[in-house]
Coordinates of C-alpha atoms in Angstrom, one line a residue:
X1 CA 116.5 133.4 193.2
X2 CA 114.3 136.9 192.6
X3 CA 117.3 139.1 193.4
X4 CA 119.3 137.0 190.8
X5 CA 116.8 137.4 188.1
X6 CA 116.4 141.3 188.9
X7 CA 120.3 141.2 188.9
X8 CA 120.4 139.7 185.5
X9 CA 117.6 141.7 184.3
X10 CA 119.9 145.1 185.5
X11 CA 123.0 143.6 183.8
X12 CA 120.7 143.6 179.9
X13 CA 119.5 147.1 181.0
X14 CA 123.1 148.3 181.6
X15 CA 124.6 146.2 178.3
X16 CA 121.6 146.4 175.8
X17 CA 123.7 145.9 172.9
X18 CA 122.8 142.4 172.4
X19 CA 119.5 142.6 173.5
X20 CA 118.7 145.0 170.7
X21 CA 120.8 143.2 168.2
X22 CA 118.1 140.4 168.7
X23 CA 115.4 142.4 168.5
X24 CA 116.3 144.2 165.3
X25 CA 117.3 141.0 163.9
X26 CA 113.9 139.7 163.2
X27 CA 112.4 142.9 162.5
X28 CA 115.0 143.4 159.6
X29 CA 114.5 140.3 158.5
X30 CA 110.9 140.1 158.2
X31 CA 111.3 143.8 156.7
X32 CA 113.8 142.4 154.2
X33 CA 112.3 139.5 152.7
X34 CA 108.3 140.4 153.2
X35 CA 109.3 143.3 151.0
X36 CA 110.7 141.4 148.5
X37 CA 108.2 138.5 148.4
X38 CA 105.0 141.2 148.6
X39 CA 106.7 143.4 146.2
X40 CA 105.6 141.0 143.3
X41 CA 102.3 141.3 144.1
X42 CA 101.9 144.6 144.8
X43 CA 102.8 145.9 141.5
X44 CA 100.8 144.6 137.8
X45 CA 102.2 141.4 136.8
X46 CA 104.6 141.8 133.9
X47 CA 103.3 140.6 130.1
X48 CA 105.3 137.9 128.6
X49 CA 107.1 139.1 125.7
X50 CA 106.7 136.0 122.6
X51 CA 107.9 136.0 118.6
X52 CA 105.6 134.0 116.8
X53 CA 107.4 133.0 113.7
X54 CA 104.7 131.3 110.7
X55 CA 106.6 129.5 108.1
X56 CA 103.8 127.1 107.6
X57 CA 101.0 130.5 107.0
X58 CA 97.9 128.1 107.0
X59 CA 94.7 128.0 108.2
X60 CA 95.6 126.2 111.6
X61 CA 98.4 128.3 112.0
X62 CA 97.0 131.6 111.8
X63 CA 93.9 130.3 113.5
X64 CA 96.7 129.6 116.6
X65 CA 98.1 132.9 116.3
X66 CA 95.0 134.7 116.3
X67 CA 94.3 133.0 120.1
X68 CA 96.9 135.7 120.9
X69 CA 94.5 138.3 120.0
X70 CA 91.7 137.3 122.6
X71 CA 91.3 139.0 126.0
X72 CA 92.8 136.7 128.3
X73 CA 95.6 135.9 126.4
X74 CA 96.3 139.6 125.8
X75 CA 96.2 139.9 129.7
X76 CA 99.3 137.4 129.9
X77 CA 100.9 137.9 126.8
X78 CA 102.5 140.0 124.1
X79 CA 102.4 137.7 121.4
X80 CA 104.4 139.5 118.3
X81 CA 104.0 137.7 114.7
X82 CA 107.6 138.1 112.9
X83 CA 109.3 137.2 110.3
X84 CA 112.6 135.7 110.0
X85 CA 114.4 138.9 111.4
X86 CA 112.7 137.1 114.5
X87 CA 116.3 135.4 115.0
X88 CA 118.2 138.7 115.2
X89 CA 116.0 140.3 117.6
X90 CA 116.3 137.6 119.7
X91 CA 119.8 137.8 119.5
X92 CA 119.2 141.3 120.9
X93 CA 117.1 140.2 123.7
X94 CA 113.9 141.7 122.3
X95 CA 111.8 138.8 123.6
X96 CA 111.7 136.1 126.3
X97 CA 111.2 133.5 123.1
X98 CA 110.5 133.0 119.8
X99 CA 108.1 130.1 118.9
X100 CA 109.1 129.0 115.3
X101 CA 105.6 127.1 113.3
X102 CA 107.7 124.9 110.3
X103 CA 106.8 125.0 107.2
X104 CA 104.2 122.1 106.1
X105 CA 103.4 121.9 109.8
X106 CA 99.7 121.5 109.0
X107 CA 100.3 118.7 106.6
X108 CA 102.2 117.0 108.5
X109 CA 99.5 116.5 111.3
X110 CA 96.7 116.4 108.8
X111 CA 98.5 112.6 107.6
X112 CA 100.1 111.9 111.0
X113 CA 103.6 112.8 110.1
X114 CA 105.8 113.8 112.9
X115 CA 106.3 117.5 113.1
X116 CA 107.7 119.7 115.7
X117 CA 107.0 123.2 116.9
X118 CA 111.1 125.1 117.7
X119 CA 111.3 127.1 120.8
X120 CA 114.2 129.6 121.0
X121 CA 114.7 130.7 124.5
X122 CA 116.1 134.1 126.1
X123 CA 119.4 132.6 127.8
X124 CA 119.1 135.5 130.1
X125 CA 115.2 135.3 131.6
X126 CA 114.6 132.4 133.7
X127 CA 111.1 132.0 134.3
X128 CA 109.5 133.5 131.2
X129 CA 110.8 131.4 128.5
X130 CA 110.2 128.4 130.6
X131 CA 106.7 129.2 130.7
X132 CA 106.7 130.0 127.1
X133 CA 108.0 126.4 126.0
X134 CA 105.8 124.6 128.8
X135 CA 102.9 126.4 126.6
X136 CA 104.3 125.1 123.4
X137 CA 104.3 121.5 125.2
X138 CA 100.2 122.0 126.1
X139 CA 99.8 123.1 122.8
X140 CA 101.5 120.2 121.0
X141 CA 99.2 118.0 123.4
X142 CA 96.3 119.2 122.4
X143 CA 97.3 119.4 118.5
X144 CA 98.6 115.7 118.9
X145 CA 95.2 114.5 121.0
X146 CA 93.4 116.5 118.3
X147 CA 94.7 114.2 115.4
X148 CA 94.2 110.9 117.4
X149 CA 90.6 112.0 118.1
X150 CA 89.6 112.8 114.7
X151 CA 92.4 111.5 112.0
X152 CA 89.6 110.1 109.4
X153 CA 87.8 113.5 109.4
X154 CA 91.2 115.3 109.2
X155 CA 92.2 112.9 106.1
X156 CA 88.4 113.5 104.1
X157 CA 89.1 117.3 105.1
X158 CA 92.5 117.4 103.3
X159 CA 90.9 115.6 100.9
X160 CA 87.9 118.0 100.2
X161 CA 90.4 120.8 100.0
X162 CA 92.3 119.5 97.4
X163 CA 89.5 118.6 95.1
X164 CA 89.1 121.1 92.0
X165 CA 85.6 120.7 92.4
X166 CA 83.3 122.0 95.1
X167 CA 82.4 119.1 97.7
X168 CA 78.5 118.3 97.4
X169 CA 76.4 119.2 100.0
X170 CA 76.1 115.7 101.3
X171 CA 79.7 115.2 102.0
X172 CA 80.1 118.5 104.1
X173 CA 77.2 117.5 106.2
X174 CA 78.7 114.2 106.8
X175 CA 81.8 115.4 107.6
X176 CA 80.0 118.4 110.1
X177 CA 78.1 115.4 111.8
X178 CA 81.1 113.3 112.3
X179 CA 83.2 116.4 113.8
X180 CA 80.2 117.0 116.4
X181 CA 80.4 113.4 117.3
X182 CA 83.8 113.5 118.2
X183 CA 83.7 116.7 120.0
X184 CA 80.5 115.4 122.0
X185 CA 82.5 112.5 123.0
X186 CA 85.4 114.8 124.0
X187 CA 83.2 117.1 125.6
X188 CA 83.2 115.6 129.2
X189 CA 87.1 115.8 128.9
X190 CA 87.6 119.3 127.3
X191 CA 84.8 121.1 128.6
X192 CA 84.6 122.2 131.8
X193 CA 88.6 121.7 132.2
X194 CA 89.3 119.1 134.9
X195 CA 91.6 121.5 136.6
X196 CA 90.8 125.2 137.2
X197 CA 92.9 127.8 139.0
X198 CA 91.1 130.2 141.3
X199 CA 92.3 132.7 144.1
X200 CA 90.7 131.0 146.7
X201 CA 93.1 131.9 149.0
X202 CA 93.6 135.4 148.0
X203 CA 89.3 135.8 148.5
X204 CA 89.9 134.2 151.9
X205 CA 91.9 136.2 153.3
X206 CA 90.2 139.0 151.9
X207 CA 87.2 138.1 154.0
X208 CA 89.3 138.0 157.1
X209 CA 90.5 141.5 156.6
X210 CA 94.1 140.2 156.3
X211 CA 95.7 141.2 153.4
X212 CA 98.5 139.2 151.6
X213 CA 100.9 141.6 152.0
X214 CA 100.4 141.6 155.9
X215 CA 100.2 137.9 156.5
X216 CA 103.7 137.4 154.4
X217 CA 105.4 139.8 156.9
X218 CA 103.5 137.9 159.5
X219 CA 104.5 134.5 158.8
X220 CA 108.3 135.5 158.4
X221 CA 107.8 137.7 161.8
X222 CA 106.7 133.9 163.0
X223 CA 110.0 132.6 161.5
X224 CA 112.7 134.9 162.5
X225 CA 111.2 135.9 165.9
X226 CA 111.4 132.1 166.8
X227 CA 115.0 131.9 166.1
X228 CA 115.7 134.8 168.0
X229 CA 114.2 133.5 170.8
X230 CA 117.0 130.9 170.3
X231 CA 119.7 133.4 170.6
X232 CA 118.3 135.1 173.5
X233 CA 117.9 131.6 175.8
X234 CA 121.6 130.8 174.5
X235 CA 123.0 134.6 176.0
X236 CA 120.8 133.8 179.2
X237 CA 122.9 130.2 179.9
X238 CA 125.9 131.7 178.7
X239 CA 126.1 133.9 181.2
X240 CA 127.6 131.1 183.8
X241 CA 130.6 130.8 181.6
X242 CA 130.8 134.0 181.6
X243 CA 130.7 134.9 185.4
X244 CA 133.2 132.3 186.1
X245 CA 135.6 133.9 184.1
X246 CA 135.3 137.2 185.5
X247 CA 134.8 135.8 188.8
X248 CA 131.5 136.7 189.6
X249 CA 130.4 133.1 190.1
X250 CA 133.0 132.7 192.6
X251 CA 131.5 135.6 194.9
X252 CA 127.8 134.4 194.6
X253 CA 129.0 131.1 195.8
X254 CA 130.6 132.5 199.0
X255 CA 127.6 134.5 199.4
X256 CA 124.2 132.8 201.2
X257 CA 122.8 131.8 197.7
X258 CA 123.5 128.0 197.2
X259 CA 124.4 126.2 193.9
X260 CA 121.0 125.0 193.4
X261 CA 119.5 128.3 193.5
X262 CA 122.5 130.2 191.0
X263 CA 121.8 127.3 188.4
X264 CA 118.2 127.6 188.6
X265 CA 117.8 131.4 188.8
X266 CA 119.8 131.2 185.2
X267 CA 117.1 128.5 183.8
X268 CA 114.3 131.1 185.3
X269 CA 115.7 134.3 184.0
X270 CA 116.3 132.7 180.5
X271 CA 112.6 131.6 180.2
X272 CA 111.4 135.5 181.8
X273 CA 113.7 137.2 179.3
X274 CA 112.4 134.8 176.3
X275 CA 108.9 136.1 177.2
X276 CA 109.8 139.6 177.8
X277 CA 111.7 139.4 173.8
X278 CA 108.5 137.6 172.5
X279 CA 106.1 140.0 174.1
X280 CA 107.9 143.1 172.6
X281 CA 108.1 141.4 168.9
X282 CA 104.4 140.4 169.2
X283 CA 103.6 143.7 170.1
X284 CA 105.4 145.3 167.2
X285 CA 103.7 143.0 164.8
X286 CA 100.3 143.9 166.0
X287 CA 101.3 147.7 165.9
X288 CA 102.3 147.5 162.3
X289 CA 98.8 145.3 161.7
X290 CA 100.9 142.1 160.3
X291 CA 98.2 140.4 163.1
X292 CA 94.9 141.2 164.2
X293 CA 92.3 139.9 166.2
X294 CA 90.8 137.3 166.9
X295 CA 93.8 135.7 168.7
X296 CA 93.7 133.1 171.8
X297 CA 96.0 135.0 173.6
X298 CA 95.8 132.2 176.6
X299 CA 97.1 130.1 173.7
X300 CA 99.6 132.3 172.6
X301 CA 100.9 132.6 175.9
X302 CA 100.9 128.8 177.0
X303 CA 102.6 128.4 173.6
X304 CA 105.5 131.2 174.3
X305 CA 106.2 129.8 178.2
X306 CA 106.5 126.5 176.4
X307 CA 108.6 127.4 173.6
X308 CA 110.8 129.5 176.6
X309 CA 111.3 126.7 178.5
X310 CA 112.0 124.3 175.8
X311 CA 114.6 126.7 174.7
X312 CA 116.4 127.3 177.8
X313 CA 115.8 123.5 178.7
X314 CA 117.6 122.3 175.6
X315 CA 120.5 125.4 175.6
X316 CA 121.3 124.3 178.9
X317 CA 121.6 120.9 178.5
X318 CA 124.0 121.7 175.8
X319 CA 126.1 124.0 177.9
X320 CA 126.3 121.1 180.5
X321 CA 127.9 118.8 178.4
X322 CA 130.9 121.5 177.3
X323 CA 133.7 122.9 179.3
X324 CA 134.5 125.8 177.8
X325 CA 133.1 129.1 176.7
X326 CA 134.3 128.6 173.2
X327 CA 132.6 125.4 173.0
X328 CA 129.4 126.4 174.5
X329 CA 129.5 129.2 171.8
X330 CA 130.2 127.3 169.0
X331 CA 127.9 124.2 169.7
X332 CA 124.8 126.4 170.3
X333 CA 125.1 128.2 166.8
X334 CA 125.5 124.9 165.2
X335 CA 122.4 123.6 167.2
X336 CA 120.6 126.8 166.5
X337 CA 121.2 127.2 162.8
X338 CA 120.7 123.7 161.9
X339 CA 117.2 123.4 163.8
X340 CA 116.3 126.9 162.0
X341 CA 117.3 125.4 158.9
X342 CA 115.4 122.3 159.0
X343 CA 112.5 123.6 161.3
X344 CA 111.0 126.4 159.3
X345 CA 112.7 129.5 160.8
X346 CA 115.3 130.0 157.1
X347 CA 112.7 128.1 155.0
X348 CA 108.6 127.7 155.1
X349 CA 107.7 124.6 156.3
X350 CA 105.2 124.0 153.5
X351 CA 108.0 124.0 150.9
X352 CA 110.9 122.0 152.8
X353 CA 111.8 119.3 150.2
X354 CA 110.0 115.9 151.9
X355 CA 113.3 114.7 153.6
X356 CA 113.3 118.0 155.7
X357 CA 109.8 117.3 156.3
X358 CA 110.2 114.1 158.2
X359 CA 113.4 115.8 160.3
X360 CA 111.5 119.0 161.2
X361 CA 109.2 117.8 164.0
X362 CA 112.6 116.8 165.7
X363 CA 113.3 120.6 166.0
X364 CA 112.2 123.1 168.5
X365 CA 111.3 125.6 165.5
X366 CA 108.5 123.4 163.7
X367 CA 106.6 123.1 166.8
X368 CA 106.9 127.1 167.6
X369 CA 106.6 128.4 164.0
X370 CA 103.6 126.1 163.4
X371 CA 101.6 127.0 166.8
X372 CA 102.2 130.9 165.9
X373 CA 101.3 130.6 162.6
X374 CA 98.0 128.6 163.5
X375 CA 97.0 131.3 166.1
X376 CA 98.5 134.7 164.6
X377 CA 97.8 133.9 161.4
X378 CA 95.3 131.5 161.4
X379 CA 93.0 132.6 163.9
X380 CA 92.8 129.4 165.7
X381 CA 92.3 128.3 169.1
X382 CA 93.6 126.5 172.0
X383 CA 92.8 122.8 171.1
X384 CA 94.4 123.3 167.8
X385 CA 97.8 124.2 169.3
X386 CA 97.8 121.7 172.6
X387 CA 100.1 119.2 170.6
X388 CA 102.3 122.2 169.9
X389 CA 101.9 123.4 173.4
X390 CA 102.1 119.5 174.9
X391 CA 105.1 118.9 173.3
X392 CA 107.4 122.0 174.0
X393 CA 106.4 121.8 177.7
X394 CA 107.4 118.1 177.9
X395 CA 110.2 118.5 176.3
X396 CA 111.2 121.7 178.2
X397 CA 110.3 119.7 181.2
X398 CA 112.7 116.8 180.7
X399 CA 116.0 118.6 179.2
X400 CA 115.4 121.6 181.7
X401 CA 115.4 119.1 185.0
X402 CA 118.5 117.3 183.5
X403 CA 120.2 120.1 182.6
X404 CA 119.6 121.4 185.8
X405 CA 121.4 118.2 187.6
X406 CA 124.1 118.2 185.5
X407 CA 124.7 122.2 185.4
X408 CA 125.1 121.8 189.6
X409 CA 127.3 119.4 189.3
X410 CA 129.5 121.1 187.1
X411 CA 129.3 124.1 188.9
X412 CA 130.3 122.2 192.3
X413 CA 133.3 120.5 190.4
X414 CA 134.3 124.2 189.0
X415 CA 133.7 123.2 185.6
X416 CA 136.3 120.9 185.5

């Protein structure tokens, strides 16, 4: 069997193109996807330009517009007050959106009548206009709740504001006291806000010395490497079909080698060659600092062996059920792409739709991607991936055993 494995390794060395392609594939995809994904974090977040048209020109709307001059708002928005020419400017695409405060906006709020903010979106943009529209909806919600909370006080403010004479001191004090009572009642809800946004993930990454950029590259490398190993396993097992066509299998059968040794040698070679590819890609990732210590080396080795065995076992089982090289290639491609699509090699596991998340554990990719992510990026230990290793090892042992029996029978029958 050792001679069979050395023979297959020599063939790979003399015809390295398919292997090199499988090595380049995850590197190319990692560099391309990682660069696109991390490029947004390397640059300063662009400010969203929004036009503000105040047709009401009231104290309330001037107060709202003044909020765009606050430091935190300036960091995120470029609020530009415009007149009616704002519509023409929007036609030119000069801003992400135009927010219009209609005439009588404040008066309608004070008396409890329905009013509306108008948002004119820039159709050439997708995300920024959506953010502004959502923001306008939040503002409307706050104003609505504010009116409901202090409706009587607002009516008294409007009444005092329309009088010709200056209000008496007692009326002002009474009104101020009522407003403070409402604010005090609402304080537990409004201050502090119930939901806060913090940079916990980024801070954690900074403490561990792992930048967000490298984490992105590392994760994409894991996703694509798992898919590449499945294709490597396919090539190893498919050699039986190619050797049958070339006549090499017939020559081997007349040698002292038995059929069981030939079939077993292919499966063992597939596992070893998958491990070699995994080791090369892991070394490249480490050199590029996509992965860094502490890493549980024993856990990585056990996970790699179990995943390689499961990959070769499953694909050998599939090949044992087909008759021709064309059928083997087509069915293996469908299987690998299907598992990769729902198992985390194309779409990150965390963002998979709920329906696919239920299907994902039925794929090899899921257990491998999840395990490598925990070990290489999460710096977890063997105990944390014991389930991943056990699942892949059990599946590999079962599929490889069944495939071995069926492949031996297939070779004896001459692939009939």
